[in-house]
Amino acid sequence: MQKTLGAALLLLSCTFGFTQQAKQIIIDTRNLALVFSIQPNKKVTQSYLGNKLMSGDYSKISGGGEIYPAAGMEYQFEPAIRMLHADQNPSLELQYVSSSGSRQENNVATTNIVLEDPVYGTEVILHYTSYYNEDVIKAWTEIINREKKAVELTEYASSFLHFNADEYWLTQFHGDWAREMQMVEEKLTNGIKNLESKLGTRTNFYQTQAFFLSLNRPSTETEGEVLAGTLAWTGNFKYTFEIDQRNTLNLRSGINSFASEYFLQPREVFTTPEFIFTFSDHGKGQASRNLHRWARKYGVLNGSEGRMTLLNNWEATGMKFNETRLVELFDEAKNLGVDLFLLDDGWFGNKYPRNDDKAGLGDWIEDSTKLPSGIGYLVKEAEARGIKFGIWLEPEMVNPKSQLYEQHPDWILKLPNRPENYGRNQLVLDLCNPKVEDFLFNTVDRLLTENPGLAFIKWDCNRSMTNQYSPYLKERQTHLFVDYTRAWYKVLQRIRSKYPKLPIMLCSGGGGRTDYGALKYFTEFWPSDNTDALERVYIQWSYSYFFPANTISSHVTDMGKQSLKFRTDVAMMDKLGYDIRVQNLSPGELEFSKEAVKTYKRVSNVIWFGDLYRIESPYESDRAVVMYVNENKSRAILFNYHLNTRRQDIFNRVKLQGLDPAKKYRLEEINLFPGTRSIQPDNDKLLSGDYLMKIGLNLSPGRTNPLTSNIYELTEEGARF
Ligand code: GLA
């Protein structure tokens, strides 16, 4: 048997009693295998998903659920696909036609499986890209209309997977504004559980589109079989978990077909978004590390590169600022030592100046009262101080009080015969209209061409989509949700082909857009408007399940009651930024913050590109401990947060993970507040990885110090960084 990396297409003779030949398609990575069998009746079934067999021989397992079950014939559960043919026949039969494999690079291969309806010719091509080293698979589907007239798709999954276990445990992340990523785990029972969004824009507002599915029992950080999945789509999504009469779990992932019947013209191809998943039999920690490694290399723009530290003015000034005040803030940014100043909302609008959220959205021209010398002047002033300048935009939206609204009332999503429905006093533009697409691209392009030094954009989206009617789509209203998202990607592709490297932060009224469909074009995202450091420990912990640290923007702000030290330690766990009034810091606090920025720059490579080990969960105890270890295990950064408010709490020693047992590491507490000393008994000691992982460290705050935090650096003996 030929053994290959990545996807392999194998033709196996059946050796246990059948007379006909059985075909299998094996998609594998370093540790995983996804095996499909081609049945005598030309149906393709999923025979296996799990850890790879050493022999690579799956010929003894040949059954399983259909790879992409279609509605209308014998299948009566939730289908992967449902369509009405041109003659209104609502059935589809998908039979195997061919399969092929191709290698994109040593580590990446794609398998394509072509299915076809023998009567109507409908073609469905299932694609699986496998990432060998990262143990990640990306699945998506193309549906092609081979009829002479349009067909109607009413269900069109990205992928469909089957599981056989005694129990299924689903971990989901739901929330609201400033309460993002609340983790809930539950046992699934027979019937259907959906995780979905119908919000159109800001689609993760209430529900994040990433989940864990644990098999047999809830997985922990280090134990248990678990699938981590997420859909690369910034629009309505839906996961259906259906447990059937045989206790098989069928998982459908894809665009939410709610109000989204899609009419496909002859020869037109409907391409679904990608469902990205990994599987680990060593718990959630390994699943996260797989996704992080994949994301940095393949999922996020400039994922393997560094990020800029910044000072943002949103929480410090809101929309009340002028040119002089901003230039003062540049001095503060320089003093702090960050790389960039980010000017937030409120810099634009003239006929309707943006002094609050009631006016100006859509008019992307500098407010001549606040900024008489324009953006170009600000860029130059920032550069003169050795820092870069970035700007906030919300290009998809419009306030009724704006010139854009007056000039282009037909560019806006709104229902005929109904009053306009507002969210944050604004409406969503009709991106289905190519003129609006051009407007978005031109807005960004003009700003970047007129101000060549502009070095960063924060792209916001502050409302979900009501008024669900596109003046442009006319009789094809059910295409709105899908076409809007596709058009948004087209704008981003245009921006990226002209500005491939520019860092852009994805923001959506906090964490309303956090998905890998968008992160292809963005370097980082804003997780939540809640920057209270205590809350952020939970929020950032949850995001860390699916996203690497260099994508999770975390800013030190004045929100919450925690000390500056605690707030800084939390922000340093991910991508550090500031949104504070630097002038209000005491001399000691300023000195501490300047040192913190320097320290962060010194250690950020380990945080951004290291492997993450979540050691103590804030969801399970009154503390959180996380650790990043660099690739060759010579350096690690350990974060320790005490979330208890009681002085008598007792904490056990913490056994570290991910180190090399044979190496010796020097432990050093870093980021100490000026004038304080480490109370860590093992500080400055040389300890073996074996000791640190078997005996561990006492990370107790001492009896008198609840709500404290520490950062430790572990450096291999003799190594220099
Ligand atoms: C949203 C963002 C904030 C800020 C404001 C500006 O709420 O999440 O960070 O940019 O918009 O209006």
XYZ file of C-alpha atoms and ligand atoms in Angstrom:
733
model
C 0.000 0.000 0.000
C 1.304 3.392 -0.920
C 1.795 5.584 2.119
C 1.813 9.315 1.602
C 1.681 12.463 3.673
C -1.495 14.463 3.610
C -4.363 13.267 1.511
C -3.959 9.913 -0.118
C -6.292 8.175 -2.448
C -6.059 4.453 -2.037
C -7.676 1.700 -3.971
C -7.880 -1.313 -1.718
C -9.016 -4.807 -2.547
C -11.453 -6.091 -0.059
C -9.935 -9.083 1.650
C -12.675 -10.375 3.886
C -15.219 -12.130 1.843
C -16.958 -9.716 -0.517
C -16.552 -10.403 -4.094
C -16.549 -6.922 -5.426
C -13.728 -4.456 -4.916
C -14.207 -1.783 -2.319
C -12.678 1.643 -2.716
C -11.548 3.823 0.108
C -10.490 7.425 0.171
C -8.175 8.213 3.038
C -7.443 11.765 4.101
C -4.723 11.813 6.688
C -2.425 14.066 8.632
C 0.369 13.280 11.062
C -2.081 11.833 13.619
C -5.546 11.860 12.060
C -7.412 9.916 9.450
C -10.729 10.579 7.777
C -11.744 7.537 5.777
C -14.491 7.333 3.161
C -15.722 4.152 1.494
C -17.313 3.896 -1.903
C -20.223 1.496 -1.631
C -21.438 -0.886 -4.344
C -24.491 1.334 -4.844
C -22.092 4.258 -5.543
C -22.892 6.005 -2.271
C -19.869 7.344 -0.416
C -19.855 6.823 3.349
C -17.672 8.073 6.177
C -16.166 4.939 7.689
C -13.763 6.529 10.141
C -12.667 9.787 11.744
C -10.071 9.628 14.481
C -6.505 8.759 15.257
C -4.593 7.298 12.377
C -3.858 3.563 12.330
C -0.201 2.620 12.318
C -0.822 0.167 9.477
C -2.780 2.706 7.405
C -5.113 -0.169 6.512
C -8.784 0.680 7.020
C -10.133 -1.948 4.651
C -11.955 -3.805 7.417
C -14.196 -0.852 8.132
C -16.371 -0.038 5.201
C -19.777 1.156 6.379
C -20.786 4.458 7.937
C -23.084 7.392 7.302
C -23.355 9.127 3.952
C -20.664 11.685 3.186
C -23.133 14.389 2.085
C -26.691 13.174 2.650
C -29.249 14.691 0.316
C -32.901 15.322 1.113
C -35.781 13.990 -0.893
C -34.931 10.307 -1.348
C -34.568 7.798 1.487
C -32.584 9.986 3.941
C -34.935 11.513 6.507
C -32.705 13.309 8.976
C -31.273 16.805 8.631
C -29.649 16.756 5.195
C -26.402 18.276 3.979
C -28.140 19.430 0.831
C -31.686 20.003 -0.311
C -32.706 21.413 -3.650
C -35.625 21.926 -5.973
C -34.712 21.130 -9.540
C -35.906 23.349 -12.382
C -38.992 21.123 -12.702
C -39.623 21.471 -8.913
C -38.620 17.864 -8.174
C -37.353 18.100 -4.571
C -35.072 15.040 -4.581
C -31.390 14.484 -5.113
C -29.302 11.360 -5.342
C -25.561 11.762 -5.077
C -23.449 8.978 -6.557
C -19.712 8.627 -6.678
C -18.071 9.697 -9.928
C -14.385 10.201 -9.214
C -11.839 11.389 -6.728
C -8.461 12.994 -7.009
C -5.715 14.351 -4.825
C -3.227 17.158 -5.243
C -0.377 18.463 -3.157
C -0.126 22.241 -2.586
C 3.101 22.011 -0.624
C 4.871 19.335 1.406
C 2.579 19.942 4.324
C -0.693 20.579 2.498
C -2.778 18.340 0.273
C -6.320 18.470 -1.069
C -8.661 15.617 -1.881
C -11.611 16.196 -4.206
C -14.548 13.815 -4.376
C -17.006 14.277 -7.227
C -20.617 13.123 -6.788
C -23.397 13.423 -9.302
C -27.136 12.942 -9.610
C -27.687 10.348 -12.376
C -30.968 11.932 -13.479
C -30.494 15.700 -13.126
C -26.734 15.877 -13.505
C -26.332 18.036 -10.365
C -22.663 17.904 -9.435
C -21.345 18.131 -5.899
C -17.602 18.294 -5.311
C -16.407 17.756 -1.766
C -12.987 19.202 -0.978
C -10.798 18.326 1.986
C -7.529 20.114 2.520
C -5.327 18.444 5.101
C -2.474 20.114 6.967
C -0.111 17.326 7.930
C 1.919 18.823 10.780
C -0.945 20.752 12.339
C -3.504 17.888 12.233
C -6.081 20.253 10.784
C -8.569 19.519 8.005
C -10.526 22.099 6.074
C -13.683 20.884 4.328
C -15.825 22.718 1.813
C -18.167 21.927 -1.057
C -19.012 23.086 -4.539
C -22.507 22.571 -5.930
C -22.942 22.925 -9.689
C -26.212 23.255 -11.561
C -26.050 21.141 -14.742
C -29.657 21.834 -15.753
C -30.846 24.246 -18.419
C -32.773 26.400 -15.979
C -32.187 27.731 -12.475
C -32.450 25.381 -9.506
C -33.234 26.374 -5.926
C -30.926 25.326 -3.094
C -32.578 25.305 0.310
C -29.772 23.563 2.252
C -26.067 23.634 1.339
C -23.701 22.437 4.025
C -19.966 22.959 3.988
C -19.337 19.600 5.553
C -21.106 16.681 7.174
C -19.423 14.416 9.728
C -20.567 11.347 11.660
C -19.477 10.198 15.118
C -20.012 7.000 17.055
C -19.542 7.327 20.786
C -21.415 6.474 23.959
C -21.925 10.107 24.858
C -21.415 13.472 23.181
C -20.471 16.624 25.087
C -20.774 19.983 23.390
C -18.860 23.052 24.557
C -20.213 26.287 23.115
C -19.452 29.963 23.619
C -22.335 32.381 23.803
C -22.669 35.932 25.082
C -23.747 39.465 24.437
C -22.113 42.852 24.188
C -19.307 43.014 26.802
C -20.037 39.399 27.810
C -18.403 37.571 24.931
C -17.338 33.924 24.964
C -19.187 32.571 27.983
C -18.331 28.898 27.992
C -21.067 26.301 28.516
C -20.665 22.536 28.297
C -23.588 20.132 28.045
C -24.336 16.535 27.230
C -26.212 16.159 23.965
C -29.270 13.955 23.962
C -31.279 12.433 21.121
C -32.716 14.954 18.743
C -31.272 18.180 17.444
C -29.150 20.914 18.948
C -28.346 23.893 16.752
C -25.724 26.557 17.277
C -26.429 29.383 14.910
C -26.597 33.029 14.056
C -29.203 34.823 11.961
C -27.836 38.309 12.538
C -26.430 38.908 9.043
C -23.676 41.230 10.232
C -21.971 41.210 13.649
C -22.909 37.555 13.535
C -21.009 36.439 16.653
C -22.844 38.930 18.830
C -24.664 36.204 20.778
C -22.909 33.057 19.680
C -19.348 32.403 18.644
C -18.984 30.050 15.751
C -16.407 27.770 17.306
C -17.126 24.737 19.469
C -15.705 21.586 20.995
C -17.359 18.216 20.656
C -16.048 15.693 23.185
C -16.649 12.010 22.673
C -17.715 9.617 25.444
C -17.045 12.069 28.279
C -16.163 15.736 28.714
C -12.582 16.268 27.654
C -10.140 18.138 29.863
C -7.145 20.205 28.819
C -4.988 17.096 28.662
C -7.334 14.131 28.304
C -10.171 12.905 26.156
C -11.169 12.709 22.515
C -12.335 16.035 21.202
C -13.094 17.724 17.911
C -12.605 21.492 17.702
C -14.491 23.065 14.826
C -15.145 26.481 13.363
C -16.623 27.852 10.154
C -14.674 30.361 8.070
C -17.676 32.563 7.334
C -18.494 36.070 8.546
C -22.216 35.699 7.926
C -25.063 33.593 9.255
C -23.797 30.177 10.289
C -25.360 27.039 11.648
C -24.131 23.826 13.197
C -26.669 21.054 13.605
C -25.826 18.248 15.998
C -28.335 15.458 15.501
C -28.248 12.212 17.433
C -30.231 9.586 15.591
C -31.991 6.408 16.711
C -28.691 4.484 16.716
C -26.935 7.068 18.858
C -24.838 8.232 15.924
C -24.138 11.940 15.997
C -24.409 13.704 12.646
C -22.793 17.109 12.470
C -23.772 19.498 9.720
C -21.726 22.693 9.410
C -22.246 25.582 7.103
C -24.032 28.774 6.196
C -27.365 29.127 7.963
C -29.944 28.510 5.255
C -32.535 30.554 7.210
C -34.321 32.887 4.756
C -31.528 32.108 2.297
C -32.878 29.915 -0.487
C -30.288 30.261 -3.212
C -31.139 30.180 -6.921
C -28.366 28.707 -8.974
C -28.266 29.521 -12.666
C -27.230 26.918 -15.286
C -23.506 26.051 -14.834
C -23.273 28.316 -11.816
C -21.137 27.010 -8.953
C -22.132 27.563 -5.333
C -19.023 27.410 -3.187
C -19.587 26.967 0.526
C -17.295 28.408 3.188
C -14.697 26.170 4.796
C -15.334 24.177 7.935
C -12.029 23.946 9.790
C -11.503 21.235 12.341
C -8.945 19.313 14.297
C -9.240 16.240 16.452
C -7.238 15.402 19.539
C -7.217 12.390 21.814
C -5.239 14.420 24.353
C -7.932 16.920 25.240
C -8.626 20.530 24.389
C -5.084 21.796 24.971
C -3.699 19.828 22.037
C -6.682 20.787 19.867
C -5.971 24.477 20.558
C -2.276 24.125 19.829
C -3.131 22.469 16.503
C -5.455 25.324 15.583
C -2.962 27.988 16.706
C -0.178 26.485 14.626
C -2.485 26.191 11.631
C -3.845 29.720 12.080
C -0.447 31.381 12.289
C 0.721 29.660 9.137
C -2.420 29.448 7.026
C -5.433 31.084 8.655
C -4.521 34.641 9.651
C -2.984 37.453 7.633
C 0.709 37.805 8.528
C 0.061 35.142 11.176
C 3.723 34.263 11.622
C 4.813 37.882 11.933
C 5.046 40.269 14.848
C 2.408 42.777 15.865
C 2.553 46.450 16.880
C 1.870 47.602 20.413
C -0.415 50.619 20.411
C -2.156 53.382 22.310
C -5.838 53.762 21.400
C -7.852 56.830 22.424
C -11.381 55.362 22.597
C -11.760 54.775 26.300
C -9.583 57.780 27.119
C -11.290 60.489 25.040
C -14.318 58.985 23.297
C -15.200 61.350 20.435
C -14.127 64.467 22.352
C -10.733 65.431 21.001
C -9.064 67.845 18.655
C -5.809 68.010 16.765
C -3.851 69.527 19.651
C -5.100 66.943 22.111
C -4.223 64.116 19.725
C -0.701 65.374 19.226
C -0.333 65.472 23.026
C -1.469 61.860 23.052
C 1.230 61.017 20.493
C 3.746 62.289 23.022
C 2.181 60.026 25.612
C 2.366 57.057 23.231
C 6.011 57.802 22.567
C 6.701 58.156 26.260
C 5.034 54.815 26.897
C 7.175 53.241 24.199
C 4.401 51.749 22.045
C 4.711 51.456 18.253
C 1.492 53.067 17.102
C -1.244 55.546 17.970
C -4.745 54.439 16.962
C -7.309 57.193 16.449
C -10.750 55.765 17.127
C -14.272 56.886 16.236
C -15.228 60.572 15.908
C -12.671 62.026 13.448
C -14.985 62.513 10.437
C -18.135 64.236 9.150
C -18.553 67.898 8.280
C -22.130 68.688 7.397
C -23.013 66.185 10.141
C -19.973 66.024 12.423
C -19.447 62.811 14.345
C -19.631 64.077 17.910
C -21.734 61.170 19.099
C -23.056 58.005 17.504
C -26.077 59.776 15.997
C -24.403 61.389 13.003
C -21.697 61.271 10.400
C -21.241 57.556 9.666
C -20.596 57.196 5.960
C -18.922 60.591 5.500
C -15.285 59.562 5.691
C -13.776 63.039 5.421
C -11.908 64.639 8.328
C -14.011 66.851 10.586
C -12.520 70.247 9.741
C -13.288 71.634 13.212
C -11.548 68.852 15.117
C -8.853 68.121 12.556
C -8.304 71.286 10.456
C -4.909 70.064 9.226
C -6.226 66.661 8.196
C -5.087 63.077 8.663
C -1.868 63.701 6.724
C -0.752 66.144 9.403
C -1.442 63.606 12.139
C 0.525 60.933 10.306
C 3.482 63.313 10.041
C 3.285 64.433 13.674
C 3.201 60.817 14.803
C 6.098 59.895 12.557
C 8.080 62.874 13.848
C 7.833 61.212 17.258
C 8.937 57.859 15.942
C 5.519 56.224 16.171
C 3.049 55.150 13.533
C -0.522 56.300 13.081
C -3.678 54.255 12.529
C -7.352 55.008 12.156
C -10.855 53.644 12.949
C -13.375 52.992 10.179
C -16.835 51.486 9.978
C -17.265 51.429 6.202
C -20.335 49.190 5.959
C -22.614 51.508 7.913
C -24.463 54.803 7.586
C -26.228 57.213 9.926
C -29.427 58.689 8.505
C -27.855 61.997 9.510
C -25.124 61.870 6.889
C -24.418 63.136 3.415
C -24.039 59.557 2.210
C -27.633 58.840 3.226
C -28.844 62.016 1.511
C -26.973 61.286 -1.706
C -27.578 57.537 -1.990
C -30.792 56.491 -0.274
C -30.868 53.443 -2.579
C -27.531 52.171 -1.223
C -29.070 51.171 2.086
C -30.757 47.987 3.305
C -34.316 48.906 4.227
C -37.760 47.398 3.903
C -40.295 48.932 1.559
C -43.451 50.143 3.360
C -41.828 49.868 6.800
C -40.137 52.368 9.066
C -36.351 52.100 9.265
C -35.111 50.074 12.184
C -31.960 51.422 13.811
C -29.208 49.819 15.816
C -26.831 52.345 17.421
C -28.660 54.957 15.292
C -27.336 53.429 12.124
C -28.268 51.366 9.066
C -26.354 48.771 7.055
C -25.296 49.600 3.503
C -26.425 47.324 0.681
C -23.158 45.606 -0.125
C -24.941 43.405 -2.663
C -24.849 46.510 -4.867
C -21.492 46.655 -6.737
C -21.532 50.454 -6.398
C -21.488 50.062 -2.636
C -18.655 47.559 -2.964
C -16.721 50.209 -4.900
C -17.588 52.822 -2.296
C -16.115 50.666 0.468
C -12.958 49.909 -1.451
C -12.550 53.542 -2.535
C -13.024 54.811 1.035
C -10.135 52.697 2.275
C -8.043 53.195 -0.849
C -8.452 56.984 -0.822
C -7.427 57.245 2.811
C -4.365 55.089 2.213
C -3.304 56.823 -0.992
C -3.812 60.318 0.346
C -1.991 59.460 3.558
C 0.797 57.093 2.589
C 2.084 56.764 6.164
C -1.226 55.465 7.483
C -0.091 52.254 9.129
C -3.104 50.558 10.720
C -6.884 50.302 10.427
C -9.470 49.228 12.965
C -12.462 48.005 10.910
C -15.624 48.123 12.987
C -19.177 46.895 12.425
C -21.513 48.010 15.166
C -24.855 46.492 14.375
C -26.535 43.358 13.150
C -28.736 43.342 10.089
C -32.421 44.124 10.411
C -34.248 45.924 7.545
C -33.461 42.773 5.578
C -34.202 44.002 2.083
C -31.717 44.906 -0.628
C -32.970 47.454 -3.164
C -30.363 46.047 -5.544
C -31.323 42.364 -5.352
C -34.933 43.026 -6.366
C -36.674 39.601 -6.776
C -33.682 37.675 -5.351
C -34.052 38.849 -1.733
C -33.195 35.413 -0.325
C -29.638 35.914 -1.593
C -29.103 38.857 0.731
C -27.273 37.193 3.640
C -24.983 35.105 1.430
C -24.270 37.789 -1.161
C -23.570 40.433 1.481
C -20.835 38.315 3.060
C -19.376 37.352 -0.312
C -19.324 41.013 -1.381
C -17.583 41.953 1.864
C -14.883 39.381 1.091
C -14.557 40.802 -2.437
C -13.884 44.250 -0.975
C -11.305 42.787 1.382
C -9.654 40.877 -1.477
C -9.351 44.123 -3.432
C -7.878 45.887 -0.433
C -5.457 43.039 0.158
C -4.290 42.834 -3.437
C -3.272 46.494 -3.208
C -2.246 46.567 0.458
C -1.144 43.018 1.263
C 0.613 43.720 4.539
C -1.246 46.582 6.236
C -2.303 45.485 9.724
C -6.089 45.681 10.133
C -7.934 44.924 13.359
C -11.291 43.203 13.032
C -13.808 44.702 15.431
C -17.558 44.467 15.707
C -19.012 46.296 18.668
C -16.604 44.219 20.726
C -16.232 40.594 19.618
C -19.048 40.427 17.083
C -16.816 39.154 14.286
C -14.313 36.494 15.237
C -13.920 33.926 12.502
C -11.341 32.550 10.116
C -13.305 33.672 7.056
C -12.425 37.249 8.015
C -9.038 36.585 9.586
C -7.603 35.740 6.151
C -7.707 39.503 5.656
C -7.095 40.738 9.212
C -4.116 40.575 11.499
C -5.935 40.668 14.828
C -9.380 41.124 16.366
C -11.029 43.042 19.173
C -12.453 40.450 21.579
C -14.742 42.627 23.700
C -15.501 46.184 24.740
C -15.306 44.805 28.242
C -11.727 45.518 29.243
C -12.186 44.989 32.966
C -9.139 42.816 33.580
C -10.968 40.358 35.815
C -13.594 39.765 33.119
C -10.930 39.653 30.463
C -9.223 36.668 32.110
C -12.332 34.616 31.263
C -12.945 36.184 27.855
C -9.358 35.807 26.666
C -9.168 32.297 28.110
C -12.158 31.301 25.983
C -10.841 32.886 22.793
C -7.519 31.137 23.356
C -9.219 27.817 22.626
C -9.434 28.739 18.946
C -7.202 31.743 18.217
C -3.474 32.345 18.672
C -2.304 35.055 21.077
C -1.061 37.424 18.369
C -4.631 37.824 17.073
C -6.306 38.615 20.417
C -6.038 42.364 21.063
C -5.974 43.118 24.746
C -5.600 46.633 26.015
C -4.746 48.056 29.395
C -7.576 50.442 30.264
C -9.041 52.194 33.302
C -12.035 49.868 33.411
C -12.488 47.739 36.509
C -11.049 47.874 39.989
C -7.872 45.903 39.472
C -4.417 47.343 40.020
C -2.470 48.594 37.019
C -0.122 45.656 37.540
C -3.018 43.162 37.264
C -4.504 44.938 34.237
C -1.129 44.961 32.491
C -0.425 41.312 33.282
C -3.774 40.359 31.715
C -3.180 42.427 28.577
C 0.306 40.943 28.210
C -1.182 37.434 27.979
C -2.188 38.246 24.389
C -1.536 41.190 22.024
C -0.705 44.136 24.252
C -2.137 47.596 23.707
C -3.161 50.579 25.833
C -6.280 52.687 26.036
C -5.569 54.810 29.102
C -4.911 58.414 29.997
C -1.152 58.154 30.306
C -1.039 61.652 31.857
C -3.081 60.385 34.811
C -0.556 57.711 35.713
C 1.518 58.317 38.817
C 5.306 58.454 38.275
C 5.576 54.884 39.613
C 2.783 53.671 37.328
C 4.347 55.359 34.322
C 7.731 53.830 35.090
C 6.074 50.424 35.492
C 4.160 50.776 32.198
C 7.219 51.848 30.232
C 9.117 48.846 31.574
C 6.125 46.596 30.833
C 6.125 47.637 27.166
C 9.856 46.896 26.994
C 9.411 43.560 28.727
C 6.556 42.655 26.424
C 8.660 43.426 23.365
C 11.410 41.230 24.777
C 9.177 38.229 25.454
C 6.371 38.626 22.898
C 7.855 36.128 20.452
C 7.219 33.376 22.984
C 3.644 34.590 23.578
C 2.781 35.071 19.917
C 4.467 32.025 18.424
C 4.859 29.614 21.336
C 2.667 26.672 22.252
C -0.053 27.513 24.739
C -0.698 25.377 27.807
C -3.772 26.306 29.814
C -2.945 24.932 33.221
C -5.541 26.201 35.708
C -8.961 27.236 34.442
C -10.730 30.294 35.889
C -13.955 28.425 35.131
C -12.944 25.699 37.597
C -11.090 27.534 40.334
C -10.361 31.000 41.626
C -7.273 31.389 39.572
C -6.026 31.151 36.018
C -2.605 29.889 35.007
C -1.463 29.812 31.390
C 1.913 29.269 29.869
C 3.540 29.722 26.468
C 6.539 27.577 25.530
C 8.689 28.306 22.504
C 9.241 25.717 19.793
C 12.505 24.264 21.063
C 11.401 24.438 24.706
C 14.220 26.722 25.735
C 12.001 29.520 26.950
C 8.571 29.875 28.513
C 6.364 32.654 29.878
C 4.006 31.774 32.695
C 1.002 33.923 33.665
C -0.646 33.519 37.046
C -3.857 35.364 38.011
C -5.556 35.163 41.378
C -9.242 35.809 40.981
C -10.120 35.180 44.616
C -11.096 37.982 46.903
C -10.783 35.977 50.120
C -7.563 36.239 52.039
C -7.551 32.683 53.375
C -7.826 30.777 50.102
C -5.406 27.902 49.777
C -3.988 26.909 46.427
C -2.074 23.764 45.571
C 1.184 23.735 43.714
C 0.881 24.094 39.963
C 2.511 21.488 37.754
C 3.762 23.098 34.585
C 3.399 21.542 31.142
C 5.152 21.497 27.800
C 8.728 21.847 29.092
C 11.627 19.551 28.297
C 12.059 17.307 31.368
C 15.774 17.001 30.666
C 16.420 20.745 30.540
C 17.128 23.058 33.447
C 15.322 26.371 33.551
C 16.010 29.533 35.492
C 12.792 30.936 36.943
C 12.529 34.696 37.081
C 9.539 36.770 38.028
C 9.211 39.651 35.580
C 6.986 42.709 35.237
C 7.246 43.556 38.922
C 5.924 46.905 40.096
C 8.746 49.336 40.976
C 9.727 48.976 44.600
C 8.295 45.469 44.983
C 10.140 42.168 45.204
C 9.108 38.704 44.156
C 7.708 36.544 46.951
C 8.067 33.448 44.804
C 10.144 30.969 46.856
C 11.739 29.504 43.724
C 12.510 32.852 42.131
C 15.921 32.984 40.474
C 16.440 29.250 41.001
C 17.515 26.701 38.453
C 14.904 23.938 38.242
C 14.632 20.978 35.910
C 11.729 20.676 33.495
C 11.064 17.328 35.165
C 10.767 18.983 38.587
C 8.615 21.805 37.261
C 6.228 19.375 35.592
C 6.103 16.762 38.399
C 6.431 18.812 41.588
C 5.523 22.212 40.199
C 5.575 25.695 41.634
C 3.873 27.300 44.555
C 2.020 30.142 42.853
C 0.013 31.122 45.928
C -0.348 34.837 46.447
C 0.450 34.618 50.129
C -2.207 35.221 52.725
C -2.462 38.939 52.316
C -2.629 39.378 48.590
C -5.862 38.356 46.880
C -6.469 39.638 43.330
C -2.829 39.669 42.390
C -0.984 38.393 39.365
C 2.496 37.340 38.336
C 4.434 36.781 35.162
C 7.414 34.437 35.200
C 10.030 33.846 32.588
C 11.686 30.440 32.354
C 14.956 30.339 30.483
C 16.985 27.249 29.693
C 20.272 27.178 31.539
C 22.928 28.827 29.453
C 20.520 30.175 26.832
C 20.493 33.891 26.041
C 17.660 35.884 24.542
C -17.245 49.804 19.028
C -15.875 49.233 19.321
C -15.136 50.159 20.270
C -15.042 51.542 19.688
C -16.434 52.056 19.356
C -16.375 53.366 18.603
O -18.066 49.742 20.146
O -15.964 47.938 19.839
O -13.848 49.651 20.521
O -14.237 51.528 18.540
O -17.149 51.122 18.542
O -17.614 53.838 18.290
